[in-house]
XYZ file of C-alpha atoms in Angstrom:
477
model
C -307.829 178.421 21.548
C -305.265 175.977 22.731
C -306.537 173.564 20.112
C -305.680 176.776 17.544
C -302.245 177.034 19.249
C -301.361 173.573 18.902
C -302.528 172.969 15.209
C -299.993 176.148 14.468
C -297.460 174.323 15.948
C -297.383 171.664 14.348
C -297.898 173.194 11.018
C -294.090 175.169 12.064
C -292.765 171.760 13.447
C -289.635 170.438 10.685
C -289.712 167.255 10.158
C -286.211 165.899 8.413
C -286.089 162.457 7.318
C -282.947 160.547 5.863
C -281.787 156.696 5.338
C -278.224 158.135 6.895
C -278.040 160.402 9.711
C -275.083 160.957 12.081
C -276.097 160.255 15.510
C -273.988 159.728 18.318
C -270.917 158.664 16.077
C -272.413 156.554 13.648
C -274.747 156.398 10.452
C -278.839 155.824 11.679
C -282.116 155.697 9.694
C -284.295 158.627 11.348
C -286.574 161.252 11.308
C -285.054 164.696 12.940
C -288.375 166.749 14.698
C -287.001 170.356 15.197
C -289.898 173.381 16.893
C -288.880 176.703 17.752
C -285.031 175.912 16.491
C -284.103 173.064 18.314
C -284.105 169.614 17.976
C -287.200 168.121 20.062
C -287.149 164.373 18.806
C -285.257 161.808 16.663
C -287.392 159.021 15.903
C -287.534 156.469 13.314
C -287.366 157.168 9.809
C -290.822 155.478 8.951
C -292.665 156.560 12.378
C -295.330 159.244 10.987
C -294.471 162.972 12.697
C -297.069 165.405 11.430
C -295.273 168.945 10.169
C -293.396 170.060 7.199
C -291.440 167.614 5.846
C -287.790 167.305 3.907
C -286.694 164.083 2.256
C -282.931 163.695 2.421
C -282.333 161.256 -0.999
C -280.691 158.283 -0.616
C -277.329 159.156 -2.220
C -276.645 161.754 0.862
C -276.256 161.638 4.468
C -277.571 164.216 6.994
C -274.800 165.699 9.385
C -275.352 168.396 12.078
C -273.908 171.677 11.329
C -270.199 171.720 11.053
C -268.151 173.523 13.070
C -265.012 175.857 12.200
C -262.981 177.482 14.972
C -259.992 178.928 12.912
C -261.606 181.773 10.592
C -260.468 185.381 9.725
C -263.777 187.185 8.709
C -261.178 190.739 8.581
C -264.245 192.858 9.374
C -264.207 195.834 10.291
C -261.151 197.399 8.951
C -260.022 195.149 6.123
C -263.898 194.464 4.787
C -261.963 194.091 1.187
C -260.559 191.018 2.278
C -263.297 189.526 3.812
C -266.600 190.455 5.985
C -269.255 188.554 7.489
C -272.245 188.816 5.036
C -269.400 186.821 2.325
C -267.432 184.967 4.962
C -270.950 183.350 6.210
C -272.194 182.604 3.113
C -269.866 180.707 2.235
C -269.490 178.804 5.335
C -273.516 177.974 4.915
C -272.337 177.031 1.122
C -270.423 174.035 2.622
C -272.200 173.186 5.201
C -270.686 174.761 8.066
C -273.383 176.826 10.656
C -270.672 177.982 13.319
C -267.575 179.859 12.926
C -264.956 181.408 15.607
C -263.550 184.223 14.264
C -259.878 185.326 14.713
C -259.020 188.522 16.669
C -256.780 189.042 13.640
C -256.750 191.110 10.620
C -259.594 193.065 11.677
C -258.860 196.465 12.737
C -259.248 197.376 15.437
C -257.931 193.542 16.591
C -259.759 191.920 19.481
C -257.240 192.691 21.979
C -260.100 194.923 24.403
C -263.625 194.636 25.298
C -264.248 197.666 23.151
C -262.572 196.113 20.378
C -264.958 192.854 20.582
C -267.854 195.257 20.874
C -267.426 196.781 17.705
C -266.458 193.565 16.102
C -269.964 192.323 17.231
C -271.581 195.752 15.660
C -270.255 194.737 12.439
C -271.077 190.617 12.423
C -274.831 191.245 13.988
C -276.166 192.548 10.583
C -274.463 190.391 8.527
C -274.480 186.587 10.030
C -276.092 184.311 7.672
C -274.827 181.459 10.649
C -274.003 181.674 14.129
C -270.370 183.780 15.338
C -268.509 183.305 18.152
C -264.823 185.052 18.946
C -261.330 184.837 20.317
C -259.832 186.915 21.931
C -255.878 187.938 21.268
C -253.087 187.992 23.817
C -250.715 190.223 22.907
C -247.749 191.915 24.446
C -249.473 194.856 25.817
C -252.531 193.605 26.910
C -250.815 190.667 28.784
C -252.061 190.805 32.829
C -255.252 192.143 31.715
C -257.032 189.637 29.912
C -259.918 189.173 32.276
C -262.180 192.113 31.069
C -262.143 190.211 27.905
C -262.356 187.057 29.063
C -265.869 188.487 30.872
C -266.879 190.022 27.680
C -267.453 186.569 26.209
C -264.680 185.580 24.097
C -263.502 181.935 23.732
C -260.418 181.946 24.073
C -256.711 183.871 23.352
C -254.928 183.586 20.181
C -251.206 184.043 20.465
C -248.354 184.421 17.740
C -245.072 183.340 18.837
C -243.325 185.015 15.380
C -244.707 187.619 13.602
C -248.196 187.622 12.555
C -247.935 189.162 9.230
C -249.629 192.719 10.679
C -247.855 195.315 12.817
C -251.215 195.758 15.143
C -250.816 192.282 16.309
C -247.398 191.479 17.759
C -246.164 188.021 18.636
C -244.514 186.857 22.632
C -242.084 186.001 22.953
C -241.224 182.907 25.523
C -240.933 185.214 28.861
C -244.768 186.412 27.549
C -245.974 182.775 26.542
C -245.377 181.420 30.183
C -247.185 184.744 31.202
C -249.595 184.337 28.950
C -250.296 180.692 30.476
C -250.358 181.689 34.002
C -252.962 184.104 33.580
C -255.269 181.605 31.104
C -254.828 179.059 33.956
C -256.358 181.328 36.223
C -258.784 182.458 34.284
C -260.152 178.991 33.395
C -259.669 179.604 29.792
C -257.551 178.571 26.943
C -254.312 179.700 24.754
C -254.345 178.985 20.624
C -251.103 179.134 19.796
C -249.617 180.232 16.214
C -246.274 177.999 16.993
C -243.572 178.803 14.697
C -240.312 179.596 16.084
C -238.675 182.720 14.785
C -234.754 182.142 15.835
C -235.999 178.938 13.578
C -237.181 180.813 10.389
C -235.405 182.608 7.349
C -237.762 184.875 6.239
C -236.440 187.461 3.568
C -238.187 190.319 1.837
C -237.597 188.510 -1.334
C -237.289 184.794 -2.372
C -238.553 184.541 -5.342
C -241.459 182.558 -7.394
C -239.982 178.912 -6.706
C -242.065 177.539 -3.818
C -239.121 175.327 -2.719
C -237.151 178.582 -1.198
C -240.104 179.401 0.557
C -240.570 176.250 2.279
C -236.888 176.268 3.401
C -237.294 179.419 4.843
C -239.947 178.183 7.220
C -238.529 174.774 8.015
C -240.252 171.833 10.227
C -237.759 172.581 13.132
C -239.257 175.511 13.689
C -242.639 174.172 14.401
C -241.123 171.585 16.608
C -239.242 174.207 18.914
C -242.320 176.236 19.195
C -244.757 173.261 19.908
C -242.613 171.996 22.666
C -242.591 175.326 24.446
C -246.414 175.357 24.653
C -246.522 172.326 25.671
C -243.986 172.587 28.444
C -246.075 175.634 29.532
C -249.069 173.943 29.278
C -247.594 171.094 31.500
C -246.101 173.424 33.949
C -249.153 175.862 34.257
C -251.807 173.400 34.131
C -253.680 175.387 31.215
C -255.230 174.555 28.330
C -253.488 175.186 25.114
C -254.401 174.139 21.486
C -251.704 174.104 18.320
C -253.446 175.534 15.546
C -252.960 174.667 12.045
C -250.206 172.049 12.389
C -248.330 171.620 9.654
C -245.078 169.787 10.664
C -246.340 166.197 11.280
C -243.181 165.157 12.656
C -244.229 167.053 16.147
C -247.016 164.602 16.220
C -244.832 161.879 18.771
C -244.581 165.130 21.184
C -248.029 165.836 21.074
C -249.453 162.245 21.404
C -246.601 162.057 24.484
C -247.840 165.154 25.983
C -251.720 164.256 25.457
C -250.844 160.643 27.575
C -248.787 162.150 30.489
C -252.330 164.689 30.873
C -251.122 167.907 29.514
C -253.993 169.859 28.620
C -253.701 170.058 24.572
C -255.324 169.970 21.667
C -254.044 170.589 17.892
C -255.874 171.465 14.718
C -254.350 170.515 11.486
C -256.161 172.096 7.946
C -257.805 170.816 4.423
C -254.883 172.224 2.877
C -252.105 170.410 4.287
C -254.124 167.141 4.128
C -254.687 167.401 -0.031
C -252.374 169.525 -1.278
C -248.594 168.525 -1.201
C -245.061 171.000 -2.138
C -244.093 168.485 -5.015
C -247.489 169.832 -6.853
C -247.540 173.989 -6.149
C -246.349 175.704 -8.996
C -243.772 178.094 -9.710
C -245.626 181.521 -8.681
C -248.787 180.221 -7.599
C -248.958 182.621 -4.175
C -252.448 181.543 -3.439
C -250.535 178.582 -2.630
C -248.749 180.753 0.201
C -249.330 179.933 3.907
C -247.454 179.724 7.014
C -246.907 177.596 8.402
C -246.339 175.983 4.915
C -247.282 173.341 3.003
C -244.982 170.359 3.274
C -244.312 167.267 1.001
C -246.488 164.126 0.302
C -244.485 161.950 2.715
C -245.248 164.548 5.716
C -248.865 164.571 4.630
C -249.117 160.880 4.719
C -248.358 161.006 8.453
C -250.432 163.593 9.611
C -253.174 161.405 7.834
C -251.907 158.792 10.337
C -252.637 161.510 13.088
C -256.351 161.699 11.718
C -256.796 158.211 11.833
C -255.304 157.353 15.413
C -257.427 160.324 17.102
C -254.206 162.291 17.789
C -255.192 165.538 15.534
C -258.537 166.743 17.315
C -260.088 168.937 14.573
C -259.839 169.771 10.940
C -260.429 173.474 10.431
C -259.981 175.892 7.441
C -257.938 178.483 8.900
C -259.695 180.633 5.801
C -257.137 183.492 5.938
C -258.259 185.729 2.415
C -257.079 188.788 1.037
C -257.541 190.802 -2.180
C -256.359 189.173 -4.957
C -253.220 192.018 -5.700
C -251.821 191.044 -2.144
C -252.038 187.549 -3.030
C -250.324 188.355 -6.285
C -247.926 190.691 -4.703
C -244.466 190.507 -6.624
C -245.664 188.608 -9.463
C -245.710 185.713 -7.443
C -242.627 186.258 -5.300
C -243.396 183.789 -2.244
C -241.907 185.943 -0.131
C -243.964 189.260 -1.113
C -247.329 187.669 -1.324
C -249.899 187.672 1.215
C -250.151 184.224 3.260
C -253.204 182.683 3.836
C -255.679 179.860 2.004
C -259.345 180.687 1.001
C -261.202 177.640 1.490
C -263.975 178.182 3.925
C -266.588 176.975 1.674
C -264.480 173.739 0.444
C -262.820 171.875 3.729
C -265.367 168.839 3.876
C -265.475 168.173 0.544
C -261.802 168.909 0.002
C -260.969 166.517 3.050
C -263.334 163.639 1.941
C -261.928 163.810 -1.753
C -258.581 162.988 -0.196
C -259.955 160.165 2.171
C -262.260 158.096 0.304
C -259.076 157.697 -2.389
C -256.918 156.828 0.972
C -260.103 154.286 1.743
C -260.999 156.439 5.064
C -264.608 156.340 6.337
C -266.705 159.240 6.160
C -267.365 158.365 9.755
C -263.959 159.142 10.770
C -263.920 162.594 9.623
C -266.751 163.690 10.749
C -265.924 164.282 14.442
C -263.204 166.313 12.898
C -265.160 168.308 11.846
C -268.223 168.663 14.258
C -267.471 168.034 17.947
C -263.735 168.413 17.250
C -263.580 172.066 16.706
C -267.000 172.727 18.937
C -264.790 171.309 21.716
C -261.516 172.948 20.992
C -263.544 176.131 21.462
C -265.779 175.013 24.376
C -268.748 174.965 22.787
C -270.961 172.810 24.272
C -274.138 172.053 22.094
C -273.252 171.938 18.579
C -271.578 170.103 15.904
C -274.253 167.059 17.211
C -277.715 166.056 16.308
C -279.509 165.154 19.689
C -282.398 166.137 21.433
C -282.192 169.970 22.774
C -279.538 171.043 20.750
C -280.076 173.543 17.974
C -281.123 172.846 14.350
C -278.164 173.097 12.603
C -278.371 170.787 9.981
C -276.360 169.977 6.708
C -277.415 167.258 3.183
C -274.347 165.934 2.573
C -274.418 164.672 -1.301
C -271.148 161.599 -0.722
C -270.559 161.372 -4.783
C -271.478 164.754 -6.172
C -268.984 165.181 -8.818
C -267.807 169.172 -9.100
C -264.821 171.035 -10.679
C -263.778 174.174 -8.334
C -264.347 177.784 -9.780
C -263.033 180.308 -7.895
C -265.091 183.277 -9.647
C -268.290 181.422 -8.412
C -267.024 180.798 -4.754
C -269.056 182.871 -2.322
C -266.037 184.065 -0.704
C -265.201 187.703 -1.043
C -262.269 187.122 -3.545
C -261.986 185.058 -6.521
C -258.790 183.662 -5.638
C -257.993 179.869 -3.895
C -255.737 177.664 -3.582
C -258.530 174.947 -5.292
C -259.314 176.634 -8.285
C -259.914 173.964 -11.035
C -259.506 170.714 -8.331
C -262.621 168.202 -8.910
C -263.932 167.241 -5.729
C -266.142 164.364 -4.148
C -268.760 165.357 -2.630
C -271.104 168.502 -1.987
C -273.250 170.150 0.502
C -277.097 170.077 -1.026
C -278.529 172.262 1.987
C -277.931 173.457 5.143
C -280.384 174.562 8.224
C -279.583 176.873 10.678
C -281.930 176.877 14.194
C -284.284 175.119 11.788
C -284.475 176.879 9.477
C -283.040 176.381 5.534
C -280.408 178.774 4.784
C -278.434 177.445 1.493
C -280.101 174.973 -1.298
C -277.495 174.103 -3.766
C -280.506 172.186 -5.735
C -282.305 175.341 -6.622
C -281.911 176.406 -10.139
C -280.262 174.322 -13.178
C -276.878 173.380 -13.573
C -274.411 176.757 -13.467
C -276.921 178.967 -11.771
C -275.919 180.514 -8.322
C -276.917 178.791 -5.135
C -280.077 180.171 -3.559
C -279.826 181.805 -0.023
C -282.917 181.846 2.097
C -284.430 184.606 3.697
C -282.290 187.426 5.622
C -279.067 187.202 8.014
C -279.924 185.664 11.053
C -277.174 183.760 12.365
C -276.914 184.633 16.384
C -273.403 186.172 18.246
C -272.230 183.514 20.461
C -270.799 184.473 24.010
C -268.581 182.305 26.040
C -269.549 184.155 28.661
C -273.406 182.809 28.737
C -271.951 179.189 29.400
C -269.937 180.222 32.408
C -271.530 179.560 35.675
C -271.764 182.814 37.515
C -269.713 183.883 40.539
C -271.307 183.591 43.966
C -271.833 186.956 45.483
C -269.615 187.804 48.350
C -271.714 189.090 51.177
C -269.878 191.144 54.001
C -270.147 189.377 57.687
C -272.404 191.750 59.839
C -269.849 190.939 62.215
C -267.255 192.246 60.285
């Protein structure tokens, strides 16, 4: 019998073998051995592992899962938008096997524990790839954060101007430093949405030109806002990250803060690292986010940030809608719905941009693996090493593809990279072992294959925590 046992598990042992594999920062021949989800060996890529085997070709690279810790999955409440049977297939689709999702524009937001419970109701069908969530620290459920902080969430998300949906309101600075104190104390972390609203010029209307929209949301304002987080940061001791930064003139105040110990992190986005103002058409609302685009000599320094280690993550902050929200006004950039759609696209959207700037692969790919795991404290993904879990993506470096956004697997046919040709292209992706995407499948123009049923796992902060000691009463006392 334990001869019987033992044959059957090595005929479920995965054995992944590839000329380039990311280990420990750098490019390695090797042979990945994964049983029962998890990776139980690396070994050389000629030593002979009995079990069933995957060649990676030459031309690609294997990478561990990526990770993405800024994405709106809008389920339940605004399903239209997005859920999580589309928003995780297209994550698998570009090689990404763990998302955070946003406590925003879901409804009911994940301001309560009851709120995250019925959030998890809705992802546990559906998750082709593993979940995890922030919470959101609003005005009224500031001083009560721990219940939700217990229930397993990440993390707060805070707006400090308005978020776009009434449900979710922004603090103001009186609520930010409260908002710190009581992360601080709770051991967790604030994501900050860090535009300054005495800064902006929002109006109803402005019209299809994009250059009246990006006045109205100037670079000042992301300045003011990321230097009260950080001074909160400093003065609280918490940890605070600066999500999608867009102004890359705050970069000298960030790299200042990071060296004098302040507790920060910042995120920047695919879309502010390809796409510049000088190119976005009159009209073109899928174009639309805040904070905004800027102009090519802006995104030439945040490269800079990518390259000296100051940006810690690259992250899609995929923020979809229908496409008649997106189109709202005809294209008026001031009635259209903000957000980019470009879950499925970041890596190979990113490494388009750097291999024509003559930037490694190597240097991106912390970006986008232990970067955001770490921004979101989670500990064992985003790496390929012994114990962690299988996720696994083929990374094809020179796959030559044109974007169609009505073949996307994201909810809505609309992006911001329709019609771009990109470098570059996930070939297959493994999630606890086992394959979940195969863009290989099928001739040219046929739709990707998907493997088997959902059955990506909910992620809980709270399993990582080390529990409380129990108080025990003195029999004395």
């Amino acid at each position: 019998m334990a001869h019987e046992r033992s044959t059957r598990s090595i005929r479920k042992r995965q054995v992944i073998r590839a000329a380039r594999t990311w280990i420990d920062g750098a490019f390695f021949p090797a042979t990945v051995v994964v049983e029962k989800g998890l990776i139980v060996d690396i070994v050389g890529v000629r030593d002979r592992v009995i079990g069933s085997t995957v060649l990676v070709p030459d031309d690609a690279v294997l990478l561990p899962g990526l990770v993405d810790s800024h994405v709106h999955v809008n389920e339940p409440g605004r399903t239209e938008w997005e859920g999580f049977r589309s928003a995780t297939l297209a994550a698998a689709a570009g090689g990404v096997t763990t998302i955070v999702d946003m406590p925003l524009n879901s409804l009911p937001p994940t301001v309560t524990p009851e709120a995250l419970m019925i959030k998890r109701d809705a992802a546990a069908p559906s998750a082709f790839i593993d979940v995890g969530f922030w919470g959101g620290a609003v005005p009224e459920n500031l001083g009560s954060l721990r219940p939700l902080h217990e229930a397993g969430v990440y993390g707060f998300k805070c707006f400090l101007s308005p978020s776009g949906v009434d449900e979710f309101a922004h603090l103001d600075r009186a609520q930010l430093a409260a908002a710190m104190e009581e992360v601080a104390d709770l051991g967790s972390r604030l994501i900050v949405h860090a535009e300054d609203p005495a800064l902006l010029h929002d109006h109803a209307e402005l019209g299809r030109g994009y250059d009246a929209f990006l006045a109205s949301r100037p670079a000042e304002s992301e300045a003011s806002a990321i230097d009260a987080v950080i001074a909160e940061a400093r003065r609280t001791g918490a940890r605070a990250h600066i999500l999608h930064l867009s102004d890359a003139g705050s970069l000298p105040a960030i790299r200042a803060a990071k060296a004098s110990g302040v507790a920060l992190t910042v995120e920047t986005c695919p879309h502010y690292l390809t796409i510049v103002a000088e190119d976005i058409p009159d009209g073109a609302s899928e174009f639309k986010c805040c904070p905004p685009i800027r102009g090519a000599a802006n995104r030439d320094l945040l490269w800079a940030g990518i390259v000296d280690g100051t940006i810690d993550a690259i992250v899609s902050d995929h923020s979809p809608s229908t496409i008649d929200l997106k189109r709202s006004g005809g294209g008026d950039f001031g009635l259209a719905w903000g957000g980019i759609a470009g879950l499925q696209l970041g890596l190979s959207a990113v490494w388009t941009e750097a291999r024509s700037r003559g930037i490694p692969l190597e240097t991106l790919l912390p970006l986008f693996t232990t970067g955001p795991a770490s921004v979101a404290g989670l500990t064992d993904v985003g790496r390929i090493a012994i114990g962690a879990p299988a996720h696994l993506a083929a990374f094809g470096l020179d796959d030559r593809y044109v974007i169609d956004a009505a073949r996307l697997l994201h909810k809505n046919p609309i992006t911001a990279y329709d019609r771009r040709e990109l470098r570059g292209r996930v070939r297959r992706t493994w999630l606890h072992g086992k394959q979940v995407f195969d863009a290989t499948d099928g001739g040219p123009g046929e739709a990707p294959r998907f493997r088997g049923s959902p059955r990506g796992r909910l992620l809980s902060a709270a399993a990582a925590r080390p529990s409380r000691p129990a108080v025990v009463a003195s029999a004395a006392g």
